[in-house]
Amino acid sequence: MKNIPVVMIIFGGSGDLAHRKLYPALFNLYEQGLIRDNFAVIATARRPWTHEYLRGQIADAVHETHTEVNENDLADFTQHFYYQSHDVTNVGHYETLKELAQELDDRYSAQGNRIFYLAMAPRFFGTIATHLNDQHLTSSGFNRIVVEKPFGHELASAEKLNQQITASFAEDDIFRIDHYLGKEMVQNILPMRFTNPLIKNVWNNSEIKNIQVTLAERLGVEARGGYYDTSGALRDMVQNHIFQIVTLLAMPEPKDLNASSIHEAKQELLAGLIIPSEAEIAQHFVRGQYLGSDTTFGYLQEANVAEDSATETFVAGEMKFKNGPIANVPIYFRTGKELKEKKTRIDIVLKHRSNPYGQAHSNNITLIVDPNMEIYITINGKKISQTGIRRENLDYNFSKDELAEVPDGYERLLHDVFVNDSTNFTHWSELQAYWKFIDAIESAWQKADQAGQKPAQYLPYRMGPKEADQIFERPTEHWIYE
Ligand code: BG6
């Protein structure tokens, strides 16, 4: 693999994301030779850490995520890391950062290439972007910025943040990260759709009855009540992960696999995203909040959550597009905390066709993203010793060895930032469309709040509020995954 010279600056270098995801991913990229001799990483955060302390933390992070570690490599790897205590609002600190980046660039022959990674609380993204511009942190080689989610709180703040970032970075150099786009089975959606005539030929609105996307989580909000209460399931999961999945499911066939062609196809689809009316929102959307049990807190009792909060921990709803191969097909989605199990699953429900046997089932295509990885198609056949039809699954799955090879989403996406491949990142125009939709729902819910309506309550570790079973357009529709 080609070695990419670079100085990377991580804002939020003492945080959870850096520890759990970024440092282990960088180590793997180092082991593959993508970064080797000519790289340095500056981790910044407020805490007064030393370089040595940071290096110890990085070694811990690698040990915690790897069963086998080459200790010589790890020791060499950590020597490329530097810590800079940094207050994101302090101009002088950016000057110091700039000097350190320049010094490391010279020492490691990084050719003036910089990657800035914003891995801290989103309320600081705008401030950091403005200082990167005002204090001229960009350098003479490539300059790329990676921005974590959420990118804005609604369309207006997303637009403002985008202006702050585009003051120093071109759209092609902005990598808005969504870790779902780094997942193996999400990356499998397009090959599944376009390489199988069997699937491709039914991927249209005369054959597909509806699509169902479920992102269920077993965990509650845990220690993130403060963030979550200002966000809710719609902003936390639908605005990004669910939209990305739905876009891949509904987009037209790209003319080739270049990043620009993929983004063009997505944008063509999103130009036809239908923004639901208030009446449609009332009918086809449900928000919920989890209740407590003998051993667990309800959402309203969680730390840092307002006791009368109307923030939803569950949402179910519908999306539709005016164009693309499945124009006007209802795409139902739901996501929530404290549901039955951790499962990310996509069901393509095909229309039922009449036949001489009468009782045959529809063929459904199911794609499981997490926690296992699988695609299966339900198929009908003859019962062995009786008359009648039996239903079996045709299964596409992975061996244990193959599963062990699958890289973490962050490793994949970081790799793509280094090699400048923006295929699996969110383009600004896509994000705008997502926010328009989300803003419409949020505004309808705000009105509902003012009218004294509350999110539906649901018992923990089931499939959400019963109202979510009523969002369908037709009486023959129901959730395939119960
Ligand atoms: C994050 C959300 O983006 O995705 C979390 O902020 C959520 O609330 C997480 O738990 C789910 O990701 P995954 O990969 O575990 O499905």
CSV table of C-alpha atoms and ligand atoms in Angstrom, one decimal:
chain,number,residue,atom,x,y,z
A,1,MET,CA,0.0,0.0,0.0
A,2,LYS,CA,1.2,3.5,-0.8
A,3,ASN,CA,2.5,5.4,2.2
A,4,ILE,CA,0.6,8.7,2.5
A,5,PRO,CA,2.6,11.5,4.1
A,6,VAL,CA,0.4,13.6,6.4
A,7,VAL,CA,0.1,15.5,9.7
A,8,MET,CA,-3.2,14.7,11.2
A,9,ILE,CA,-4.8,16.9,13.9
A,10,ILE,CA,-7.5,15.4,16.0
A,11,PHE,CA,-9.7,17.8,18.0
A,12,GLY,CA,-11.1,15.7,20.8
A,13,GLY,CA,-8.0,13.5,21.1
A,14,SER,CA,-8.7,12.5,24.8
A,15,GLY,CA,-12.3,11.5,24.0
A,16,ASP,CA,-14.2,8.3,23.7
A,17,LEU,CA,-14.4,8.2,19.9
A,18,ALA,CA,-10.7,8.7,19.5
A,19,HIS,CA,-9.9,6.0,22.1
A,20,ARG,CA,-12.4,3.4,20.9
A,21,LYS,CA,-12.3,3.9,17.2
A,22,LEU,CA,-9.7,6.3,15.7
A,23,TYR,CA,-6.5,5.1,17.4
A,24,PRO,CA,-7.2,1.4,16.8
A,25,ALA,CA,-8.2,2.2,13.2
A,26,LEU,CA,-5.0,4.3,12.7
A,27,PHE,CA,-2.9,1.4,14.1
A,28,ASN,CA,-4.4,-1.0,11.5
A,29,LEU,CA,-3.7,1.5,8.7
A,30,TYR,CA,-0.1,1.7,10.0
A,31,GLU,CA,0.2,-2.1,10.0
A,32,GLN,CA,-1.0,-2.1,6.4
A,33,GLY,CA,1.6,0.5,5.5
A,34,LEU,CA,-0.8,3.3,4.5
A,35,ILE,CA,0.8,5.5,7.1
A,36,ARG,CA,4.3,4.5,8.0
A,37,ASP,CA,7.3,6.8,8.3
A,38,ASN,CA,6.0,10.1,7.1
A,39,PHE,CA,3.1,10.8,9.4
A,40,ALA,CA,2.4,12.5,12.7
A,41,VAL,CA,-0.7,12.9,14.7
A,42,ILE,CA,-1.4,15.8,17.0
A,43,ALA,CA,-4.2,15.0,19.5
A,44,THR,CA,-5.7,18.1,21.1
A,45,ALA,CA,-8.1,18.4,24.0
A,46,ARG,CA,-8.3,20.6,27.1
A,47,ARG,CA,-6.8,18.2,29.6
A,48,PRO,CA,-3.2,18.8,30.5
A,49,TRP,CA,-1.8,15.5,29.1
A,50,THR,CA,1.9,15.0,28.1
A,51,HIS,CA,3.0,13.3,24.9
A,52,GLU,CA,4.0,10.3,26.9
A,53,TYR,CA,0.7,10.0,28.6
A,54,LEU,CA,-1.1,10.2,25.3
A,55,ARG,CA,1.1,7.5,23.9
A,56,GLY,CA,0.3,5.2,26.8
A,57,GLN,CA,-3.4,5.8,26.2
A,58,ILE,CA,-3.0,4.9,22.5
A,59,ALA,CA,-1.2,1.7,23.4
A,60,ASP,CA,-4.1,0.9,25.8
A,61,ALA,CA,-6.7,1.6,23.1
A,62,VAL,CA,-4.9,-0.7,20.7
A,63,HIS,CA,-4.6,-3.5,23.3
A,64,GLU,CA,-8.3,-3.1,24.2
A,65,THR,CA,-9.4,-3.7,20.6
A,66,HIS,CA,-6.9,-6.3,19.3
A,67,THR,CA,-6.3,-9.9,20.4
A,68,GLU,CA,-2.7,-9.9,18.9
A,69,VAL,CA,-0.4,-6.9,18.8
A,70,ASN,CA,3.1,-6.6,17.4
A,71,GLU,CA,4.6,-4.7,20.3
A,72,ASN,CA,7.6,-3.3,18.4
A,73,ASP,CA,5.2,-1.9,15.8
A,74,LEU,CA,3.0,-0.5,18.5
A,75,ALA,CA,5.9,1.2,20.2
A,76,ASP,CA,7.0,2.7,16.9
A,77,PHE,CA,3.5,3.8,16.0
A,78,THR,CA,2.9,5.6,19.3
A,79,GLN,CA,6.1,7.6,18.8
A,80,HIS,CA,4.3,9.4,15.9
A,81,PHE,CA,1.7,10.9,18.4
A,82,TYR,CA,2.0,14.3,20.1
A,83,TYR,CA,-0.4,15.9,22.5
A,84,GLN,CA,-1.3,19.6,22.6
A,85,SER,CA,-3.5,21.0,25.3
A,86,HIS,CA,-6.0,23.2,23.5
A,87,ASP,CA,-8.9,25.4,24.3
A,88,VAL,CA,-10.9,25.7,21.1
A,89,THR,CA,-11.8,29.3,21.7
A,90,ASN,CA,-8.2,30.5,22.4
A,91,VAL,CA,-6.6,32.2,19.3
A,92,GLY,CA,-3.1,31.7,20.8
A,93,HIS,CA,-3.6,28.0,21.0
A,94,TYR,CA,-4.2,27.8,17.3
A,95,GLU,CA,-0.9,29.6,16.7
A,96,THR,CA,0.9,27.0,18.9
A,97,LEU,CA,-0.9,24.2,17.0
A,98,LYS,CA,0.2,25.7,13.7
A,99,GLU,CA,3.8,25.8,14.8
A,100,LEU,CA,3.8,22.3,16.1
A,101,ALA,CA,2.1,21.1,12.9
A,102,GLN,CA,4.8,22.8,10.8
A,103,GLU,CA,7.6,21.4,13.0
A,104,LEU,CA,6.2,17.9,12.6
A,105,ASP,CA,5.7,18.3,8.9
A,106,ASP,CA,9.4,19.1,8.6
A,107,ARG,CA,10.5,16.3,10.9
A,108,TYR,CA,8.4,13.6,9.1
A,109,SER,CA,8.6,15.1,5.6
A,110,ALA,CA,4.8,15.2,5.5
A,111,GLN,CA,4.8,17.4,2.3
A,112,GLY,CA,2.4,20.0,3.7
A,113,ASN,CA,-0.5,17.5,3.8
A,114,ARG,CA,-3.0,18.0,6.6
A,115,ILE,CA,-6.1,16.1,7.8
A,116,PHE,CA,-8.2,17.9,10.5
A,117,TYR,CA,-10.5,15.6,12.4
A,118,LEU,CA,-13.3,17.2,14.4
A,119,ALA,CA,-14.1,14.4,16.9
A,120,MET,CA,-15.5,16.5,19.8
A,121,ALA,CA,-18.8,18.0,20.9
A,122,PRO,CA,-20.6,19.3,17.8
A,123,ARG,CA,-21.2,22.7,19.4
A,124,PHE,CA,-17.5,23.4,18.8
A,125,PHE,CA,-17.4,22.5,15.2
A,126,GLY,CA,-18.1,26.0,13.9
A,127,THR,CA,-15.6,27.7,16.3
A,128,ILE,CA,-12.9,25.3,15.2
A,129,ALA,CA,-13.6,25.7,11.5
A,130,THR,CA,-13.5,29.5,11.9
A,131,HIS,CA,-10.2,29.4,13.7
A,132,LEU,CA,-8.7,27.0,11.2
A,133,ASN,CA,-9.5,29.7,8.6
A,134,ASP,CA,-8.6,32.8,10.6
A,135,GLN,CA,-5.3,31.5,12.0
A,136,HIS,CA,-4.4,29.9,8.6
A,137,LEU,CA,-3.9,26.3,9.8
A,138,THR,CA,-4.2,24.8,6.3
A,139,SER,CA,-0.9,24.1,4.6
A,140,SER,CA,0.7,23.8,1.1
A,141,GLY,CA,-0.2,20.2,0.4
A,142,PHE,CA,-3.7,18.6,0.5
A,143,ASN,CA,-6.0,19.9,3.3
A,144,ARG,CA,-8.9,17.7,4.3
A,145,ILE,CA,-11.4,18.0,7.1
A,146,VAL,CA,-13.4,15.2,8.7
A,147,VAL,CA,-16.5,16.2,10.5
A,148,GLU,CA,-18.4,13.9,12.8
A,149,LYS,CA,-22.2,14.0,13.2
A,150,PRO,CA,-24.4,15.7,13.9
A,151,PHE,CA,-23.7,18.2,11.1
A,152,GLY,CA,-26.0,21.0,12.4
A,153,HIS,CA,-29.1,20.8,14.5
A,154,GLU,CA,-31.5,21.7,11.7
A,155,LEU,CA,-31.0,23.1,8.1
A,156,ALA,CA,-30.2,26.6,9.3
A,157,SER,CA,-27.4,25.7,11.6
A,158,ALA,CA,-26.1,23.1,9.2
A,159,GLU,CA,-25.9,25.8,6.5
A,160,LYS,CA,-24.0,28.1,8.9
A,161,LEU,CA,-21.6,25.4,9.8
A,162,ASN,CA,-21.1,24.6,6.2
A,163,GLN,CA,-20.2,28.2,5.5
A,164,GLN,CA,-17.7,28.2,8.3
A,165,ILE,CA,-16.1,25.1,6.9
A,166,THR,CA,-16.1,26.1,3.2
A,167,ALA,CA,-14.3,29.3,4.1
A,168,SER,CA,-11.1,27.1,4.1
A,169,PHE,CA,-12.1,23.8,2.6
A,170,ALA,CA,-13.5,22.9,-0.8
A,171,GLU,CA,-16.5,20.5,-0.9
A,172,ASP,CA,-14.3,17.8,-2.2
A,173,ASP,CA,-12.0,18.1,0.8
A,174,ILE,CA,-14.9,17.9,3.4
A,175,PHE,CA,-15.5,14.4,4.6
A,176,ARG,CA,-18.8,14.4,6.6
A,177,ILE,CA,-18.6,11.0,8.2
A,178,ASP,CA,-21.4,8.6,8.8
A,179,HIS,CA,-20.0,5.3,10.2
A,180,TYR,CA,-23.0,3.4,8.7
A,181,LEU,CA,-21.5,4.0,5.3
A,182,GLY,CA,-18.4,2.1,6.5
A,183,LYS,CA,-20.4,-1.0,7.4
A,184,GLU,CA,-19.9,-4.1,5.2
A,185,MET,CA,-23.5,-4.8,4.6
A,186,VAL,CA,-24.4,-1.2,3.9
A,187,GLN,CA,-21.6,-1.2,1.3
A,188,ASN,CA,-23.2,-4.4,0.0
A,189,ILE,CA,-26.5,-2.8,-1.0
A,190,LEU,CA,-25.4,-1.5,-4.4
A,191,PRO,CA,-23.6,-4.7,-5.5
A,192,MET,CA,-26.7,-6.7,-4.4
A,193,ARG,CA,-29.0,-4.5,-6.3
A,194,PHE,CA,-27.0,-4.1,-9.5
A,195,THR,CA,-25.1,-7.4,-10.0
A,196,ASN,CA,-28.1,-9.8,-9.6
A,197,PRO,CA,-30.6,-9.7,-12.5
A,198,LEU,CA,-32.9,-11.7,-10.2
A,199,ILE,CA,-33.0,-8.8,-7.8
A,200,LYS,CA,-32.4,-5.9,-10.2
A,201,ASN,CA,-35.4,-7.0,-12.3
A,202,VAL,CA,-37.8,-6.8,-9.4
A,203,TRP,CA,-36.4,-3.6,-8.0
A,204,ASN,CA,-39.2,-1.3,-9.2
A,205,ASN,CA,-42.5,0.0,-8.1
A,206,SER,CA,-44.6,-2.6,-9.9
A,207,GLU,CA,-42.9,-5.4,-7.9
A,208,ILE,CA,-42.0,-3.9,-4.6
A,209,LYS,CA,-44.8,-3.4,-2.1
A,210,ASN,CA,-42.8,-1.6,0.5
A,211,ILE,CA,-39.4,-1.5,2.1
A,212,GLN,CA,-38.8,-1.6,5.9
A,213,VAL,CA,-35.7,-0.4,7.6
A,214,THR,CA,-35.2,-1.1,11.3
A,215,LEU,CA,-32.3,0.1,13.4
A,216,ALA,CA,-33.1,-1.3,16.8
A,217,GLU,CA,-30.9,-0.9,19.8
A,218,ARG,CA,-31.0,-2.8,23.1
A,219,LEU,CA,-29.1,-0.1,25.1
A,220,GLY,CA,-30.7,3.0,26.5
A,221,VAL,CA,-29.1,6.5,26.4
A,222,GLU,CA,-26.6,5.5,29.1
A,223,ALA,CA,-24.3,8.4,30.0
A,224,ARG,CA,-25.3,10.5,26.9
A,225,GLY,CA,-28.5,11.9,28.3
A,226,GLY,CA,-27.2,15.5,28.0
A,227,TYR,CA,-26.5,15.2,24.3
A,228,TYR,CA,-29.4,12.9,23.5
A,229,ASP,CA,-32.1,15.1,25.1
A,230,THR,CA,-31.3,17.9,22.7
A,231,SER,CA,-31.2,15.4,19.8
A,232,GLY,CA,-33.7,12.5,19.9
A,233,ALA,CA,-34.0,9.5,17.7
A,234,LEU,CA,-35.0,11.4,14.6
A,235,ARG,CA,-31.8,13.6,14.6
A,236,ASP,CA,-29.5,11.0,16.1
A,237,MET,CA,-30.4,8.1,13.7
A,238,VAL,CA,-32.8,9.1,10.9
A,239,GLN,CA,-31.1,12.3,9.7
A,240,ASN,CA,-28.0,10.4,8.9
A,241,HIS,CA,-27.9,6.6,9.2
A,242,ILE,CA,-31.4,5.7,8.1
A,243,PHE,CA,-31.3,8.3,5.3
A,244,GLN,CA,-28.0,6.9,4.0
A,245,ILE,CA,-29.4,3.4,3.9
A,246,VAL,CA,-32.7,4.5,2.2
A,247,THR,CA,-30.8,6.6,-0.4
A,248,LEU,CA,-28.7,3.5,-1.4
A,249,LEU,CA,-31.9,1.4,-1.6
A,250,ALA,CA,-33.8,3.9,-3.7
A,251,MET,CA,-31.2,5.7,-5.9
A,252,PRO,CA,-31.1,5.1,-9.7
A,253,GLU,CA,-28.2,3.0,-11.1
A,254,PRO,CA,-25.1,5.1,-11.2
A,255,LYS,CA,-23.3,5.3,-14.6
A,256,ASP,CA,-20.1,4.0,-13.0
A,257,LEU,CA,-18.6,3.6,-9.6
A,258,ASN,CA,-16.7,6.9,-9.3
A,259,ALA,CA,-17.5,8.9,-6.2
A,260,SER,CA,-18.9,11.7,-8.4
A,261,SER,CA,-21.3,9.3,-10.2
A,262,ILE,CA,-22.5,7.8,-7.0
A,263,HIS,CA,-23.2,11.2,-5.5
A,264,GLU,CA,-24.9,12.3,-8.8
A,265,ALA,CA,-27.3,9.3,-8.6
A,266,LYS,CA,-28.0,10.0,-4.9
A,267,GLN,CA,-28.7,13.7,-5.7
A,268,GLU,CA,-31.0,12.8,-8.6
A,269,LEU,CA,-33.0,10.7,-6.2
A,270,LEU,CA,-33.1,13.3,-3.4
A,271,ALA,CA,-34.3,16.0,-5.7
A,272,GLY,CA,-37.6,14.0,-5.6
A,273,LEU,CA,-37.7,13.4,-1.8
A,274,ILE,CA,-41.3,14.0,-0.8
A,275,ILE,CA,-41.6,16.2,2.3
A,276,PRO,CA,-44.7,15.0,4.1
A,277,SER,CA,-47.5,17.3,5.1
A,278,GLU,CA,-48.6,17.8,8.7
A,279,ALA,CA,-51.6,15.5,8.1
A,280,GLU,CA,-49.3,12.8,6.7
A,281,ILE,CA,-46.9,13.2,9.6
A,282,ALA,CA,-49.8,12.7,12.0
A,283,GLN,CA,-50.8,9.6,10.2
A,284,HIS,CA,-47.6,7.9,9.3
A,285,PHE,CA,-45.1,8.9,12.0
A,286,VAL,CA,-45.0,7.9,15.7
A,287,ARG,CA,-42.6,9.0,18.4
A,288,GLY,CA,-42.0,7.1,21.6
A,289,GLN,CA,-40.2,7.2,24.9
A,290,TYR,CA,-39.1,4.2,26.9
A,291,LEU,CA,-40.6,3.5,30.3
A,292,GLY,CA,-38.6,2.1,33.3
A,293,SER,CA,-38.7,-1.4,34.6
A,294,ASP,CA,-37.8,-3.0,38.0
A,295,THR,CA,-34.2,-2.8,37.1
A,296,THR,CA,-33.9,0.1,34.6
A,297,PHE,CA,-34.7,3.8,34.5
A,298,GLY,CA,-37.3,5.2,32.2
A,299,TYR,CA,-36.1,7.8,29.8
A,300,LEU,CA,-37.4,10.7,32.0
A,301,GLN,CA,-35.4,9.4,34.9
A,302,GLU,CA,-32.1,9.2,33.1
A,303,ALA,CA,-29.3,11.5,34.2
A,304,ASN,CA,-29.2,14.9,32.4
A,305,VAL,CA,-32.7,14.4,30.8
A,306,ALA,CA,-35.4,17.1,31.6
A,307,GLU,CA,-38.1,15.5,33.7
A,308,ASP,CA,-40.8,16.7,31.4
A,309,SER,CA,-38.8,16.1,28.2
A,310,ALA,CA,-40.7,15.4,25.0
A,311,THR,CA,-37.6,14.1,23.2
A,312,GLU,CA,-38.2,10.8,21.4
A,313,THR,CA,-36.2,7.7,22.0
A,314,PHE,CA,-38.1,5.9,19.3
A,315,VAL,CA,-39.4,7.0,15.9
A,316,ALA,CA,-41.2,5.2,13.2
A,317,GLY,CA,-42.2,6.9,9.9
A,318,GLU,CA,-42.3,6.8,6.2
A,319,MET,CA,-40.3,8.1,3.3
A,320,LYS,CA,-41.2,8.3,-0.4
A,321,PHE,CA,-39.6,9.6,-3.5
A,322,LYS,CA,-41.1,11.0,-6.7
A,323,ASN,CA,-38.5,9.5,-8.8
A,324,GLY,CA,-36.0,6.6,-9.1
A,325,PRO,CA,-36.8,3.0,-9.7
A,326,ILE,CA,-39.1,2.7,-6.7
A,327,ALA,CA,-40.8,6.0,-7.0
A,328,ASN,CA,-43.8,6.2,-4.7
A,329,VAL,CA,-43.1,2.9,-2.9
A,330,PRO,CA,-43.5,3.5,0.8
A,331,ILE,CA,-40.2,3.1,2.7
A,332,TYR,CA,-41.1,2.6,6.4
A,333,PHE,CA,-38.4,3.0,9.0
A,334,ARG,CA,-38.1,2.7,12.8
A,335,THR,CA,-35.4,3.1,15.3
A,336,GLY,CA,-35.2,3.2,19.0
A,337,LYS,CA,-33.3,2.7,22.2
A,338,GLU,CA,-34.2,-0.1,24.7
A,339,LEU,CA,-35.8,-2.3,22.1
A,340,LYS,CA,-35.9,-6.1,22.0
A,341,GLU,CA,-32.4,-6.6,20.6
A,342,LYS,CA,-29.6,-4.9,18.7
A,343,LYS,CA,-30.5,-5.4,15.1
A,344,THR,CA,-30.1,-3.4,11.9
A,345,ARG,CA,-32.2,-5.0,9.3
A,346,ILE,CA,-33.7,-4.1,5.9
A,347,ASP,CA,-36.8,-6.0,4.5
A,348,ILE,CA,-37.8,-5.6,0.9
A,349,VAL,CA,-41.4,-6.8,0.7
A,350,LEU,CA,-42.4,-7.9,-2.8
A,351,LYS,CA,-46.0,-7.9,-4.0
A,352,HIS,CA,-48.0,-11.0,-3.7
A,353,ARG,CA,-49.0,-12.5,-7.0
A,354,SER,CA,-51.9,-14.8,-7.5
A,355,ASN,CA,-51.0,-18.4,-8.5
A,356,PRO,CA,-52.8,-21.8,-8.9
A,357,TYR,CA,-51.6,-22.9,-5.4
A,358,GLY,CA,-53.4,-20.0,-3.7
A,359,GLN,CA,-51.6,-19.9,-0.4
A,360,ALA,CA,-48.0,-19.1,-1.4
A,361,HIS,CA,-46.1,-16.3,0.4
A,362,SER,CA,-44.6,-13.2,-1.1
A,363,ASN,CA,-40.9,-13.3,-1.8
A,364,ASN,CA,-39.1,-11.0,0.6
A,365,ILE,CA,-35.5,-10.0,0.5
A,366,THR,CA,-33.9,-9.3,3.9
A,367,LEU,CA,-30.5,-7.8,4.5
A,368,ILE,CA,-29.1,-8.0,8.0
A,369,VAL,CA,-26.4,-5.4,8.7
A,370,ASP,CA,-25.9,-6.0,12.4
A,371,PRO,CA,-25.1,-7.8,14.6
A,372,ASN,CA,-24.6,-10.7,12.0
A,373,MET,CA,-24.3,-10.1,8.3
A,374,GLU,CA,-26.6,-11.9,6.0
A,375,ILE,CA,-28.9,-11.6,3.0
A,376,TYR,CA,-31.8,-14.0,2.5
A,377,ILE,CA,-34.7,-14.4,0.2
A,378,THR,CA,-37.8,-16.1,1.2
A,379,ILE,CA,-38.9,-18.7,-1.4
A,380,ASN,CA,-41.8,-21.0,-1.8
A,381,GLY,CA,-41.7,-24.7,-2.7
A,382,LYS,CA,-43.6,-27.9,-2.3
A,383,LYS,CA,-44.3,-29.6,1.0
A,384,ILE,CA,-42.7,-33.1,1.0
A,385,SER,CA,-45.5,-35.4,2.0
A,386,GLN,CA,-48.6,-33.2,2.0
A,387,THR,CA,-50.1,-30.9,-0.5
A,388,GLY,CA,-49.4,-27.3,0.1
A,389,ILE,CA,-46.5,-24.9,-0.1
A,390,ARG,CA,-43.6,-24.5,2.3
A,391,ARG,CA,-41.5,-21.4,2.7
A,392,GLU,CA,-37.7,-21.5,3.1
A,393,ASN,CA,-34.9,-19.0,3.0
A,394,LEU,CA,-32.1,-18.8,0.4
A,395,ASP,CA,-29.3,-17.6,2.4
A,396,TYR,CA,-26.1,-15.6,1.6
A,397,ASN,CA,-23.7,-15.5,4.5
A,398,PHE,CA,-20.1,-15.4,5.5
A,399,SER,CA,-17.7,-17.9,7.0
A,400,LYS,CA,-16.1,-17.3,10.4
A,401,ASP,CA,-12.8,-16.5,8.7
A,402,GLU,CA,-14.4,-14.0,6.3
A,403,LEU,CA,-16.1,-12.3,9.3
A,404,ALA,CA,-12.8,-11.9,11.0
A,405,GLU,CA,-11.5,-10.0,8.0
A,406,VAL,CA,-14.2,-7.4,8.0
A,407,PRO,CA,-12.6,-4.1,9.0
A,408,ASP,CA,-14.3,-1.7,11.4
A,409,GLY,CA,-16.3,1.0,9.7
A,410,TYR,CA,-14.0,3.7,11.0
A,411,GLU,CA,-10.9,2.0,9.7
A,412,ARG,CA,-12.5,1.8,6.2
A,413,LEU,CA,-13.6,5.4,6.2
A,414,LEU,CA,-10.3,6.8,7.6
A,415,HIS,CA,-8.6,4.8,4.9
A,416,ASP,CA,-10.9,6.6,2.3
A,417,VAL,CA,-10.0,10.0,3.7
A,418,PHE,CA,-6.3,9.2,3.3
A,419,VAL,CA,-6.7,8.1,-0.3
A,420,ASN,CA,-9.2,10.9,-1.0
A,421,ASP,CA,-12.2,8.7,-1.9
A,422,SER,CA,-15.4,10.5,-0.9
A,423,THR,CA,-17.8,7.8,-2.2
A,424,ASN,CA,-18.9,6.9,1.3
A,425,PHE,CA,-19.3,10.3,2.8
A,426,THR,CA,-22.2,12.7,2.8
A,427,HIS,CA,-22.2,15.4,0.2
A,428,TRP,CA,-23.6,18.8,1.2
A,429,SER,CA,-26.5,18.7,-1.1
A,430,GLU,CA,-27.6,15.3,0.2
A,431,LEU,CA,-27.4,16.7,3.8
A,432,GLN,CA,-29.6,19.6,2.8
A,433,ALA,CA,-32.3,17.3,1.6
A,434,TYR,CA,-32.1,15.2,4.7
A,435,TRP,CA,-32.5,18.3,6.9
A,436,LYS,CA,-35.5,19.6,5.0
A,437,PHE,CA,-37.3,16.4,5.7
A,438,ILE,CA,-36.2,16.2,9.4
A,439,ASP,CA,-37.2,19.9,9.9
A,440,ALA,CA,-40.7,19.3,8.7
A,441,ILE,CA,-41.2,16.4,11.2
A,442,GLU,CA,-39.6,18.4,14.0
A,443,SER,CA,-41.9,21.3,13.3
A,444,ALA,CA,-45.0,19.2,13.3
A,445,TRP,CA,-43.9,17.6,16.6
A,446,GLN,CA,-43.3,21.0,18.1
A,447,LYS,CA,-46.9,22.0,17.3
A,448,ALA,CA,-48.0,18.7,18.8
A,449,ASP,CA,-46.0,19.5,22.0
A,450,GLN,CA,-47.7,22.9,22.2
A,451,ALA,CA,-51.1,21.2,21.9
A,452,GLY,CA,-50.1,19.1,24.9
A,453,GLN,CA,-49.4,15.8,23.0
A,454,LYS,CA,-46.7,13.6,24.3
A,455,PRO,CA,-44.6,10.8,22.7
A,456,ALA,CA,-46.2,7.4,23.1
A,457,GLN,CA,-44.7,5.4,25.9
A,458,TYR,CA,-43.3,1.9,25.4
A,459,LEU,CA,-42.1,-0.9,27.7
A,460,PRO,CA,-38.3,-1.6,27.5
A,461,TYR,CA,-37.0,-4.5,25.5
A,462,ARG,CA,-40.0,-4.9,23.2
A,463,MET,CA,-40.4,-3.4,19.7
A,464,GLY,CA,-41.5,0.1,20.6
A,465,PRO,CA,-45.0,1.6,21.1
A,466,LYS,CA,-48.0,-0.3,19.6
A,467,GLU,CA,-48.9,2.9,17.7
A,468,ALA,CA,-45.9,2.1,15.4
A,469,ASP,CA,-48.0,-0.8,14.0
A,470,GLN,CA,-50.5,1.7,12.7
A,471,ILE,CA,-48.3,3.9,10.4
A,472,PHE,CA,-48.9,1.9,7.2
A,473,GLU,CA,-50.7,3.2,4.1
A,474,ARG,CA,-52.6,0.0,3.5
A,475,PRO,CA,-54.3,-2.5,5.8
A,476,THR,CA,-52.4,-5.3,4.2
A,477,GLU,CA,-49.1,-3.9,5.3
A,478,HIS,CA,-47.4,-4.7,8.6
A,479,TRP,CA,-43.8,-5.0,10.0
A,480,ILE,CA,-42.1,-8.2,8.7
A,481,TYR,CA,-39.7,-8.2,11.6
A,482,GLU,CA,-41.5,-8.4,14.8
B,1,BG6,C1,-24.6,6.8,16.7
B,1,BG6,C2,-25.7,7.3,17.6
B,1,BG6,O1,-24.5,7.6,15.5
B,1,BG6,O2,-25.0,5.5,16.3
B,1,BG6,C3,-25.9,6.4,18.8
B,1,BG6,O3,-25.3,8.6,18.0
B,1,BG6,C4,-26.1,5.0,18.3
B,1,BG6,O4,-27.0,6.8,19.6
B,1,BG6,C5,-25.1,4.5,17.3
B,1,BG6,O5,-26.1,4.1,19.5
B,1,BG6,C6,-25.4,3.2,16.7
B,1,BG6,O6,-24.4,2.7,15.9
B,1,BG6,P1,-24.1,1.2,15.7
B,1,BG6,O7,-23.0,1.1,14.8
B,1,BG6,O8,-23.8,0.6,17.1
B,1,BG6,O9,-25.4,0.6,15.1
